[in-house]
XYZ file of C-alpha atoms in Angstrom:
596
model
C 0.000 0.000 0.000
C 3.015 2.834 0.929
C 4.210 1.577 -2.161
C 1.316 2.128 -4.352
C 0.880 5.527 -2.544
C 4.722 6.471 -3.451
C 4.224 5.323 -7.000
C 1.191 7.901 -8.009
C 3.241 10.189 -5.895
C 6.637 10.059 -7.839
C 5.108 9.805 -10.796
C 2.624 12.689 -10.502
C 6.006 14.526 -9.694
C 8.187 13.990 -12.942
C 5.318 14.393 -15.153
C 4.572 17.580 -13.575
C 8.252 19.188 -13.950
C 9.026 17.580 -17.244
C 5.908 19.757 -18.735
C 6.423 22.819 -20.230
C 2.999 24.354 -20.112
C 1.844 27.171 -18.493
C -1.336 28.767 -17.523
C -3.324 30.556 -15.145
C -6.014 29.000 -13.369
C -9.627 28.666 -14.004
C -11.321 32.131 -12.542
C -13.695 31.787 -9.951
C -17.258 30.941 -9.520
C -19.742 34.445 -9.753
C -20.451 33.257 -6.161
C -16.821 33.534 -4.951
C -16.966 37.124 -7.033
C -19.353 38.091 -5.149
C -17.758 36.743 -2.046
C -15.043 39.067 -2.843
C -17.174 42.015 -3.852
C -18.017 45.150 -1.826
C -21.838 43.558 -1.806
C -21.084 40.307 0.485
C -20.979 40.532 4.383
C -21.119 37.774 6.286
C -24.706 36.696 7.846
C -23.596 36.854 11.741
C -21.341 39.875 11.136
C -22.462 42.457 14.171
C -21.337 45.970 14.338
C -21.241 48.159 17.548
C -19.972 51.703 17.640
C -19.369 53.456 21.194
C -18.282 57.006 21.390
C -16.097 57.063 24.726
C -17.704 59.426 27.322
C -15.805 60.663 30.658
C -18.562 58.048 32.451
C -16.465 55.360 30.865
C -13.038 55.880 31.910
C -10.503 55.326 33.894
C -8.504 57.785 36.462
C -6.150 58.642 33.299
C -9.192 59.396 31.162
C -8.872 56.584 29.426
C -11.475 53.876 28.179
C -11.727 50.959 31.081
C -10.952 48.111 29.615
C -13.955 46.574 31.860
C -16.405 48.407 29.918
C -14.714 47.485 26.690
C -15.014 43.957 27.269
C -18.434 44.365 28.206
C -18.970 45.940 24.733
C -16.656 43.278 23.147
C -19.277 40.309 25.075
C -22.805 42.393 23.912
C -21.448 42.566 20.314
C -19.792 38.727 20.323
C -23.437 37.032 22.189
C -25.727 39.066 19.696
C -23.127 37.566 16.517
C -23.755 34.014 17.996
C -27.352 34.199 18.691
C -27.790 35.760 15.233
C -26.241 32.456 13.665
C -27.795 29.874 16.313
C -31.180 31.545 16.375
C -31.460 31.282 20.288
C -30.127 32.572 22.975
C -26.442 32.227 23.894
C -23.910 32.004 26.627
C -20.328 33.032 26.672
C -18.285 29.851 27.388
C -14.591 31.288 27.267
C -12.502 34.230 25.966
C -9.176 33.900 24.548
C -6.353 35.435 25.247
C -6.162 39.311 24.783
C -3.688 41.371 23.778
C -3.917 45.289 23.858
C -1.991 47.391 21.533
C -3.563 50.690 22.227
C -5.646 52.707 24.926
C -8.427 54.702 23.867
C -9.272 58.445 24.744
C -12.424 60.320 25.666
C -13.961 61.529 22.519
C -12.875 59.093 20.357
C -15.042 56.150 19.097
C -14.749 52.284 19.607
C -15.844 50.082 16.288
C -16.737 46.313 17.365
C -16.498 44.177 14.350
C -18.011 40.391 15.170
C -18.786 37.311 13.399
C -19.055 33.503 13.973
C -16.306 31.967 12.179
C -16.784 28.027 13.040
C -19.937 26.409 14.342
C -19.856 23.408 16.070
C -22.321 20.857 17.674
C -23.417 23.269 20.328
C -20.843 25.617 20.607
C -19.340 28.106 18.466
C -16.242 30.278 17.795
C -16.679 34.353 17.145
C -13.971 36.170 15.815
C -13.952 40.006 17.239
C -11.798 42.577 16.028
C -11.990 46.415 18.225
C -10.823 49.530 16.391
C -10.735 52.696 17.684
C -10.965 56.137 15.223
C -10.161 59.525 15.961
C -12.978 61.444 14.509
C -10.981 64.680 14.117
C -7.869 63.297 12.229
C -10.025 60.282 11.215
C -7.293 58.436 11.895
C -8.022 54.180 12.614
C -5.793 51.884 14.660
C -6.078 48.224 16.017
C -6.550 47.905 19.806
C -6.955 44.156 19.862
C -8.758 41.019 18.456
C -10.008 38.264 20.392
C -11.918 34.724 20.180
C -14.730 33.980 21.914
C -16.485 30.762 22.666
C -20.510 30.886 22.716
C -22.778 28.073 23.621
C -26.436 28.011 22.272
C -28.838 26.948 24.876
C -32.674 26.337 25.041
C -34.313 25.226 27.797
C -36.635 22.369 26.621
C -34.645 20.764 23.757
C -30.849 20.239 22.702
C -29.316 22.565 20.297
C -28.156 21.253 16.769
C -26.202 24.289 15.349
C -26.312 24.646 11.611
C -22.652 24.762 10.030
C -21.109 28.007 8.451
C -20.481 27.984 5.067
C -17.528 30.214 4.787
C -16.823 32.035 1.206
C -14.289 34.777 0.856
C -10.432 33.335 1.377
C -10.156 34.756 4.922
C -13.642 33.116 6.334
C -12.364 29.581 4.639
C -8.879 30.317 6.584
C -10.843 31.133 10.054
C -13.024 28.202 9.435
C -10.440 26.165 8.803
C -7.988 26.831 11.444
C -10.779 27.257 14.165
C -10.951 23.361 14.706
C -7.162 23.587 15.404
C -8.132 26.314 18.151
C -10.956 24.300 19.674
C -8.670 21.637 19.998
C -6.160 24.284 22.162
C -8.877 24.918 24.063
C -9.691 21.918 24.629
C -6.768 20.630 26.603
C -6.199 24.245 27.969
C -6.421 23.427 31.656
C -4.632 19.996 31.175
C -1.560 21.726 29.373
C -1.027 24.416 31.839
C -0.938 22.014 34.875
C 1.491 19.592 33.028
C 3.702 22.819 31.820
C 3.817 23.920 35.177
C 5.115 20.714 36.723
C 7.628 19.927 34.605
C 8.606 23.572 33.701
C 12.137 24.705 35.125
C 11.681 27.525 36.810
C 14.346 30.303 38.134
C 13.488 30.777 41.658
C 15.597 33.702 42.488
C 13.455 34.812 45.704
C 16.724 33.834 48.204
C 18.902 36.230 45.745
C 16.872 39.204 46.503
C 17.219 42.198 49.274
C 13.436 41.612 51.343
C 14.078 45.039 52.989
C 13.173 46.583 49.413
C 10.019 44.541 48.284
C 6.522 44.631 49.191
C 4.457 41.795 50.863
C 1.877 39.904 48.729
C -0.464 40.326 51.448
C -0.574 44.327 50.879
C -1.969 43.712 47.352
C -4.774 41.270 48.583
C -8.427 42.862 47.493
C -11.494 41.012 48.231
C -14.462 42.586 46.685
C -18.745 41.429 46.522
C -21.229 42.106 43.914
C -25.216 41.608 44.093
C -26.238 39.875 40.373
C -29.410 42.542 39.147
C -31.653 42.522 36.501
C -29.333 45.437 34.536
C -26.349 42.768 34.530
C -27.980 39.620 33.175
C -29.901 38.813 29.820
C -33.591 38.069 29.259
C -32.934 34.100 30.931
C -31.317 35.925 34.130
C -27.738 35.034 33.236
C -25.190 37.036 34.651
C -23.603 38.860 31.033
C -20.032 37.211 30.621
C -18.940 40.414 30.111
C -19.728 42.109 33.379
C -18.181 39.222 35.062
C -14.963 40.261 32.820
C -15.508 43.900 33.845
C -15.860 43.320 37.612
C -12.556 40.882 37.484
C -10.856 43.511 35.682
C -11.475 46.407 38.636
C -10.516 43.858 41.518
C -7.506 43.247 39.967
C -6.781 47.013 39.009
C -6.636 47.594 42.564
C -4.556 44.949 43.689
C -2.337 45.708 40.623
C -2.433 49.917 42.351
C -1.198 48.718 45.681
C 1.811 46.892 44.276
C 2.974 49.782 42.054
C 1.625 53.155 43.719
C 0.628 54.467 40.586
C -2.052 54.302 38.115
C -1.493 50.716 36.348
C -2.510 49.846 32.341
C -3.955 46.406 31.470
C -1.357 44.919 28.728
C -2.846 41.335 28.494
C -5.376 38.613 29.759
C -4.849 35.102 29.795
C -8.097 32.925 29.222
C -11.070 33.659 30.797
C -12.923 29.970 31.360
C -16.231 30.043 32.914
C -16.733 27.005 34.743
C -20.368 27.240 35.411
C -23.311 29.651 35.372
C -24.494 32.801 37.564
C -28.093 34.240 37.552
C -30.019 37.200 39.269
C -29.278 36.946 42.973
C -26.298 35.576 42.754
C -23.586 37.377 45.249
C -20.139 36.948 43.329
C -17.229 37.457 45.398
C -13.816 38.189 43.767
C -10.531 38.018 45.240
C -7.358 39.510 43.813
C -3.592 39.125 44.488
C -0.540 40.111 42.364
C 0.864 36.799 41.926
C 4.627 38.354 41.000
C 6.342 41.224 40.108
C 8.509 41.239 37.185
C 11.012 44.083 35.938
C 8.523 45.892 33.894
C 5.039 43.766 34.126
C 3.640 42.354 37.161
C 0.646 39.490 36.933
C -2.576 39.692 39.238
C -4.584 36.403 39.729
C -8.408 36.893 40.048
C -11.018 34.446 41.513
C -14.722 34.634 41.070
C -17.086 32.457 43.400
C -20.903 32.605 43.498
C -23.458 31.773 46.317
C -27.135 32.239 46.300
C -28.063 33.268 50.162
C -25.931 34.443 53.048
C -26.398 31.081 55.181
C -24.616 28.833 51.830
C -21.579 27.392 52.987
C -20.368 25.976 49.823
C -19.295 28.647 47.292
C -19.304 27.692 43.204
C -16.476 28.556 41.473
C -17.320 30.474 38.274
C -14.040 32.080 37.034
C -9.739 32.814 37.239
C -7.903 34.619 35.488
C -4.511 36.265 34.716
C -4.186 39.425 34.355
C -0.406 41.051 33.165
C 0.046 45.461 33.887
C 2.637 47.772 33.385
C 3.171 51.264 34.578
C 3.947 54.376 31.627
C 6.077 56.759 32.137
C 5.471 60.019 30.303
C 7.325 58.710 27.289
C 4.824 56.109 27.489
C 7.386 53.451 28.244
C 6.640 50.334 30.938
C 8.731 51.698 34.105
C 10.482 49.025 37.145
C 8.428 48.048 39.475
C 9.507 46.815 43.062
C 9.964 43.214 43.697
C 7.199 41.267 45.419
C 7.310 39.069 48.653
C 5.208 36.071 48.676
C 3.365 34.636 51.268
C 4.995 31.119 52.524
C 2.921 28.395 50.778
C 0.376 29.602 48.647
C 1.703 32.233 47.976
C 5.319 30.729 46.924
C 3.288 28.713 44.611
C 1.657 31.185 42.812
C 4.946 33.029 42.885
C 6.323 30.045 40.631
C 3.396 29.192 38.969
C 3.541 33.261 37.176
C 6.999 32.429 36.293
C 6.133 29.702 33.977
C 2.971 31.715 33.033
C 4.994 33.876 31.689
C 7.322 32.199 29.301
C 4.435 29.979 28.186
C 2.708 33.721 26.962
C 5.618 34.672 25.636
C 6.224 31.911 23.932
C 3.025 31.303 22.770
C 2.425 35.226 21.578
C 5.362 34.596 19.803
C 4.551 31.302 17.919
C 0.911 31.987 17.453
C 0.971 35.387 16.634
C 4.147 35.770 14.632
C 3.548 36.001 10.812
C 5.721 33.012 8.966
C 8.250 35.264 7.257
C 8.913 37.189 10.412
C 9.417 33.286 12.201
C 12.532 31.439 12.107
C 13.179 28.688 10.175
C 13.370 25.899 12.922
C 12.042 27.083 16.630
C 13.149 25.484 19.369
C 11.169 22.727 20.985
C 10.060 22.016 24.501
C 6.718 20.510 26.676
C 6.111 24.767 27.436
C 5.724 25.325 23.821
C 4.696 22.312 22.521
C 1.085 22.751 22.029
C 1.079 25.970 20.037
C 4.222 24.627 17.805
C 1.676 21.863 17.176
C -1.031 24.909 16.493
C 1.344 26.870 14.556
C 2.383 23.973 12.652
C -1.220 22.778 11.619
C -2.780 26.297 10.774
C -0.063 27.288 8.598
C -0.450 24.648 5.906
C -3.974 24.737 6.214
C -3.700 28.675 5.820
C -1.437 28.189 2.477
C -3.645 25.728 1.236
C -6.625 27.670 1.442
C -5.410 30.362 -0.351
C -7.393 31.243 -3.892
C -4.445 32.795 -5.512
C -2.506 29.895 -6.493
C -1.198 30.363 -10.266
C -1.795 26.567 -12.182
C 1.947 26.435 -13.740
C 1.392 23.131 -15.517
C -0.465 20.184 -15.806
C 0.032 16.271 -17.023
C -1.344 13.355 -16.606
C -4.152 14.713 -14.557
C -1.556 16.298 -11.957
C -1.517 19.670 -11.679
C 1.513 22.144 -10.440
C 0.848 25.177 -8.735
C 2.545 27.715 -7.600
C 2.267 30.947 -5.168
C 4.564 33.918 -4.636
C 3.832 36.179 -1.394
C 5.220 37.264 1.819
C 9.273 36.673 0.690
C 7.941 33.087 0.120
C 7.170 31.069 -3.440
C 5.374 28.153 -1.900
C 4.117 25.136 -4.326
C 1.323 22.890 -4.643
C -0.184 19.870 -6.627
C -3.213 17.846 -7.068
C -3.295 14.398 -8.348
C -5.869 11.586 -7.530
C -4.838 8.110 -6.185
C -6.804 5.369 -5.764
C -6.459 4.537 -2.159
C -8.424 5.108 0.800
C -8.398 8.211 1.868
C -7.818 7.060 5.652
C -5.421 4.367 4.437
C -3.305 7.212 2.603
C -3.851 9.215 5.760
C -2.142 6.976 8.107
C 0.588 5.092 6.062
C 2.482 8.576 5.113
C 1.662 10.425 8.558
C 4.309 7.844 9.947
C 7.311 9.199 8.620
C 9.387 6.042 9.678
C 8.219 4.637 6.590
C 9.066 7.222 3.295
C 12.212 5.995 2.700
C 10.040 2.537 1.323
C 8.804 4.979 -1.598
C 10.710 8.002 -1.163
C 14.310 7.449 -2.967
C 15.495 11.188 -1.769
C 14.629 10.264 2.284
C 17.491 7.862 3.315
C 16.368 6.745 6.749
C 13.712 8.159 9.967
C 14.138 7.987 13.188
C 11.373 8.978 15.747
C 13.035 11.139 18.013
C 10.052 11.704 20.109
C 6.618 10.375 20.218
C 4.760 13.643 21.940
C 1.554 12.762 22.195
C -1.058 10.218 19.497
C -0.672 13.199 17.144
C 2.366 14.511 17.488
C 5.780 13.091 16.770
C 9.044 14.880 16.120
C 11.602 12.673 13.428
C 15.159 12.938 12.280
C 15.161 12.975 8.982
C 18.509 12.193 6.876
C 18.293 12.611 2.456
C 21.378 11.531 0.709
C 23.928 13.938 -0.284
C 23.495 16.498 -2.828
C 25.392 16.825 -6.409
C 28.408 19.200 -5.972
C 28.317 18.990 -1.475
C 29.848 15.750 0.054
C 27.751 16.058 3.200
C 24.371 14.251 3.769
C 21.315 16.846 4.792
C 19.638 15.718 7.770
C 16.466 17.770 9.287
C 14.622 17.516 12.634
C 11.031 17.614 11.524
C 8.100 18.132 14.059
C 4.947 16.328 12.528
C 1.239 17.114 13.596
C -1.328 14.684 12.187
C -5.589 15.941 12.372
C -8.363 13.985 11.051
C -10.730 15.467 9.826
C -13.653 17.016 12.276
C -16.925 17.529 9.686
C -17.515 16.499 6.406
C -15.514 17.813 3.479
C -12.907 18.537 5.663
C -9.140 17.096 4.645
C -6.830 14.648 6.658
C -3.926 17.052 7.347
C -0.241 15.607 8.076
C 1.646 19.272 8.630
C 5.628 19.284 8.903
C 8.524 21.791 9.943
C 11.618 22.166 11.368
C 12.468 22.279 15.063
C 15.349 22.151 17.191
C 16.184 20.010 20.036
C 18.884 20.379 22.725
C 19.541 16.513 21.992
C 20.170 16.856 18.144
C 22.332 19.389 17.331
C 23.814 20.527 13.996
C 26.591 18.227 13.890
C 29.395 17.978 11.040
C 28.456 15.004 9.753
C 25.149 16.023 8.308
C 24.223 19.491 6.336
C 21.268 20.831 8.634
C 18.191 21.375 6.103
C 14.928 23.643 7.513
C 11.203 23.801 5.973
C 8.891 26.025 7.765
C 5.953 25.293 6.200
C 4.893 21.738 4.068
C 2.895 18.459 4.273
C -0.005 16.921 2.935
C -4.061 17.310 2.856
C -6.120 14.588 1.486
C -9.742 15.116 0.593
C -12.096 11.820 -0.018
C -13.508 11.692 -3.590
C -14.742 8.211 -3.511
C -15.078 4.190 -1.768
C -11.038 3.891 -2.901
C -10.244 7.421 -4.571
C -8.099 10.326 -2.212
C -7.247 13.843 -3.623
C -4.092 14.623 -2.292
C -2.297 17.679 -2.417
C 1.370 17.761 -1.639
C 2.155 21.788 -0.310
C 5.381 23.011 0.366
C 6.875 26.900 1.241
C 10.555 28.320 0.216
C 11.850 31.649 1.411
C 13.072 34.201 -0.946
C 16.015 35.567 -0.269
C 18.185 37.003 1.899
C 16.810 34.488 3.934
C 17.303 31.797 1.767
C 20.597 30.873 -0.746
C 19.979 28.533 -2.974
C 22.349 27.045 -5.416
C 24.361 29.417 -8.221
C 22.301 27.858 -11.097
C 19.055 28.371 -9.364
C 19.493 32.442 -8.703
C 18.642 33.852 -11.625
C 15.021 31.894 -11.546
C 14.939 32.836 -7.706
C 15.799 36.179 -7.267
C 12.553 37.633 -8.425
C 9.312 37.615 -7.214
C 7.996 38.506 -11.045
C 9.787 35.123 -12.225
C 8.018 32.538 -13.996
C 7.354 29.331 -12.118
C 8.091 27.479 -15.540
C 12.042 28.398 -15.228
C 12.087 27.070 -11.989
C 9.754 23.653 -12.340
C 12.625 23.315 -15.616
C 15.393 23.466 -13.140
C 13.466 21.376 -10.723
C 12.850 18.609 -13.085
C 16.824 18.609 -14.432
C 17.767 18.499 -10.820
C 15.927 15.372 -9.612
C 17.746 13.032 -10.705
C 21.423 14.241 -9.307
C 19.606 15.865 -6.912
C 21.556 19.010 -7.310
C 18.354 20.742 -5.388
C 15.975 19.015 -2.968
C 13.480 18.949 -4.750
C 9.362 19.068 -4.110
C 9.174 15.265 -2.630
C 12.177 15.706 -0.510
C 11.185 19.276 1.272
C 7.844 18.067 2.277
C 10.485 17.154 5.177
């Protein structure tokens, strides 16, 4: 079966780069025109517009970001009912990032719409912009996902899917099942990272006579559930929870730094269960640590119903990450923090390894690929947004629509793409295997040398998880260089999670501690390649190979591929030419070989 597999592989390969053709491809449908054109907008997009008034800011006259969130939750719930037809809840919010602080006077634009329904539950993409209406000048402040559960009370929702039809809503929809999936294992990941995380403890290294107890930033505050802060069911909003969690932990954040602290970032809000009218919700904040320039503030929300209730319910933590401006509008020090023994030294520890898992997971998720390096380094903290990263990037390049058809032969077709410093390729051939068959022989890379002659042998290095597995990979040496080129490859498998979808098996390059560069081996990189299959029949797969190179300076490929390289405006034809003449040596590594 691998073999049969490798066969309509390899040959779908050299009939594609021995073909000289060239032509665009086919134009699109009217309906993706109109997709495209100034008439579409998506059914559950909702709009919201705020002009900021002095009731709703802060000390430094500045919107709270409490009654921005509640904005951001009004305009995300009415985007998810609008799509589910009934009313919703909110069941999470990503993390947030803010990138700008809005002034009195100005105006807040909430753009929101549901980009991935799923059984019950659904994902809404919000994006805030704020507009100067004198210099009608626009900037991002932030974008977040939220997670919105449909609910009726005498039967079990069914959401309808989305049907997704300009590039960017297929791209959402598509990576969203990736996201759920984060989500998903959210709580798990953090408690593993956090027990096997190193952490610097450098508590014994500091002078105590200079830093301020824990204890001084402890704030404990209650709040009576009305009619004003719930919906039509008697829900407490989501976003008034948010709102009240972000003042708490304001003024715990105040008492640390004397000064008048700005919110830079949330970590996850979860809400583990519901709160109606009546409710009293008591929330407790602490600053967890102090950092040089950021300090984090933990926040707890419990619920009870009458005075007499011993047993509180736990409805929502978060982390919460401020700095202090200066006038230049730079973060200033802060003064080292004192934890309580216990508890306290725990959640001490515990932000530590918070915050290199944001960091490295602002970096990795939010980092666009040709401002990534090649290989990134690999550990447990990081793993499962590498695995993100990894998945949503060649389901991002594949769903692009404008992919030039270069040639076509035997019913395989070549395709190629030039954007972002990177000419990535594509083709699409039909084999007749099963598509799940297909799907599970070639996710195990331990098995392409069988059909594969430019992969010389795989080694698992490490099986991560069922999904997951990270390979050496070693290709023979190239024409004109002595030297083998090995690769560490980190491999994320999916299956598919609603009809349509494709089987994805996503590769790139890592780096491990235990495998260095070593000068036996040429170290080769991809950052972006793999394979998505698509079921077109009982024993009939579309498969399409996908694989990214970066321009240069980034990239130096060999002298007698520059002058075909070294210009965005270059024909693909050149290059396939090249391509197909250098096979055989291989003087290049060729399309089979990168999908390393």
């Amino acid at each position: 079966m691998i073999q049969t597999v490798g066969n309509h592989l390899r040959r779908g390969l050299a009939s594609v780069f021995s073909n000289r053709t060239s032509r665009k491809s086919a134009s699109r449908t009217d309906s993706d025109n109109m997709a495209d054109g100034e008439g579409y907008r998506n059914p559950t997009e909702v709009q919201m517009s705020q002009l900021v008034l002095p009731c709703h800011t802060n000390q430094r006259g500045e919107l709270s970001v409490g009654q921005l969130l509640k904005w951001i939750d009004a305009t995300a719930c009415l985007s998810a009912e609008r799509h589910a037809g009934c009313p919703c809840v909110t069941a999470s919010m990503d993390d947030i990032y803010f990138e700008h602080t809005i002034s009195v006077g100005q105006v807040v634009n909430i753009k929101a719409k549901v980009n991935r329904a799923f059984n019950s539950s659904m994902e809404v993409g919000i994006q805030v912009v704020s507009e100067d209406l004198c210099s009608e000048k626009q900037w991002c402040v932030c974008k977040a996902l939220a997670t919105f559960v449909a609910h009726r009370e005498l039967s079990k929702v069914k959401l309808k899917p989305t049907v997704p039809r300009t590039e960017e809503e297929k791209t959402e929809h598509s990576v969203a099942a990736e996201r759920r999936r984060m989500r998903l294992v959210y709580a798990d990941t953090i408690k593993d990272l956090l027990a096997n995380c190193v952490i610097q403890d450098d508590l014994e290294s500091r002078d105590c006579s200079h830093m301020v107890p824990a204890e001084k930033t402890r704030v404990e505050s209650v709040e009576l559930v009305l009619p004003p802060h719930a919906n039509h069911q008697g829900n407490t909003f989501g976003g008034q929870i948010m709102a009240w969690m972000e003042n708490v932990a304001t003024i715990a954040a105040s008492r640390l730094c004397r000064a008048h602290p700005t919110l830079k970032t949330i970590e996850m809000f979860h809400f583990r269960g519901p709160s109606q009218v009546g409710d009293r919700l008591v929330l407790k904040a602490i600053v967890n640590n102090a950092f040089k320039h950021s300090m984090e503030v933990g926040v707890c929300v419990e619920a009870y119903r009458q005075e007499a209730e011993t047993h509180r319910r736990h409805i929502n933590s978060a982390f919460m990450t401020f700095v202090v401006l200066g006038a230049d509008d730079q973060p200033q020090m802060l003064p080292w923090i004192r934890p309580q023994p216990g508890d306290g030294e725990r959640r001490y520890r515990e932000a530590s390894a918070r915050k290199k898992i944001r960091l490295d997971r602002k970096y990795i998720v939010s980092c666009k690929q040709a401002e990534m390096p090649l290989s990134v380094p690999w550990d447990p903290s990081n793993q499962v947004y590498l695995s993100y990263n990894n998945v949503s990037s060649l389901k991002m390049l594949v769903a692009k629509d404008n992919w030039v058809l270069s040639s076509e032969s035997n019913q395989v077709r070549l395709y190629t793409l030039e954007e972002d410093k990177f000419l990535s390729f594509h083709m699409e051939m039909l084999v007749h295997v099963d598509t799940a068959q297909a799907f599970l022989l070639l996710s195990d890379l331990r098995r392409r040398p069988e059909w594969d002659k430019h992969c010389r042998s795989v080694e698992l290095v490490q099986q991560v998880d069922e999904d997951d597995a990270i390979y050496h990979v070693i290709s023979p040496a190239l024409g004109g260089d002595p030297k083998p080129q090995d690769f560490i490859i980190l491999a994320s498998r999916r299956k598919p999670c609603d009809t349509g979808e494709p089987y994805v098996i996503a590769l790139r390059s890592v780096t491990l501690p235990t495998h260095r560069e070593t000068p036996e081996y040429r170290r080769g990189e991809t950052v972006c390649s793999g394979f998505c299959f698509w079921r077109e029949g009982d024993q009939l797969t579309k498969v399409r190979p996908s694989v990214s190179f970066p321009f240069p300076p980034r990239f130096t490929p060999k002298p007698h591929l520059c002058p075909e390289l070294s210009s965005v405006q270059t024909s693909a034809l050149p290059l396939a030419s090249k391509l197909s003449s250098s096979c055989r040596e291989p003087e290049y590594q060729g399309l089979e070989r990168s999908l390393h």
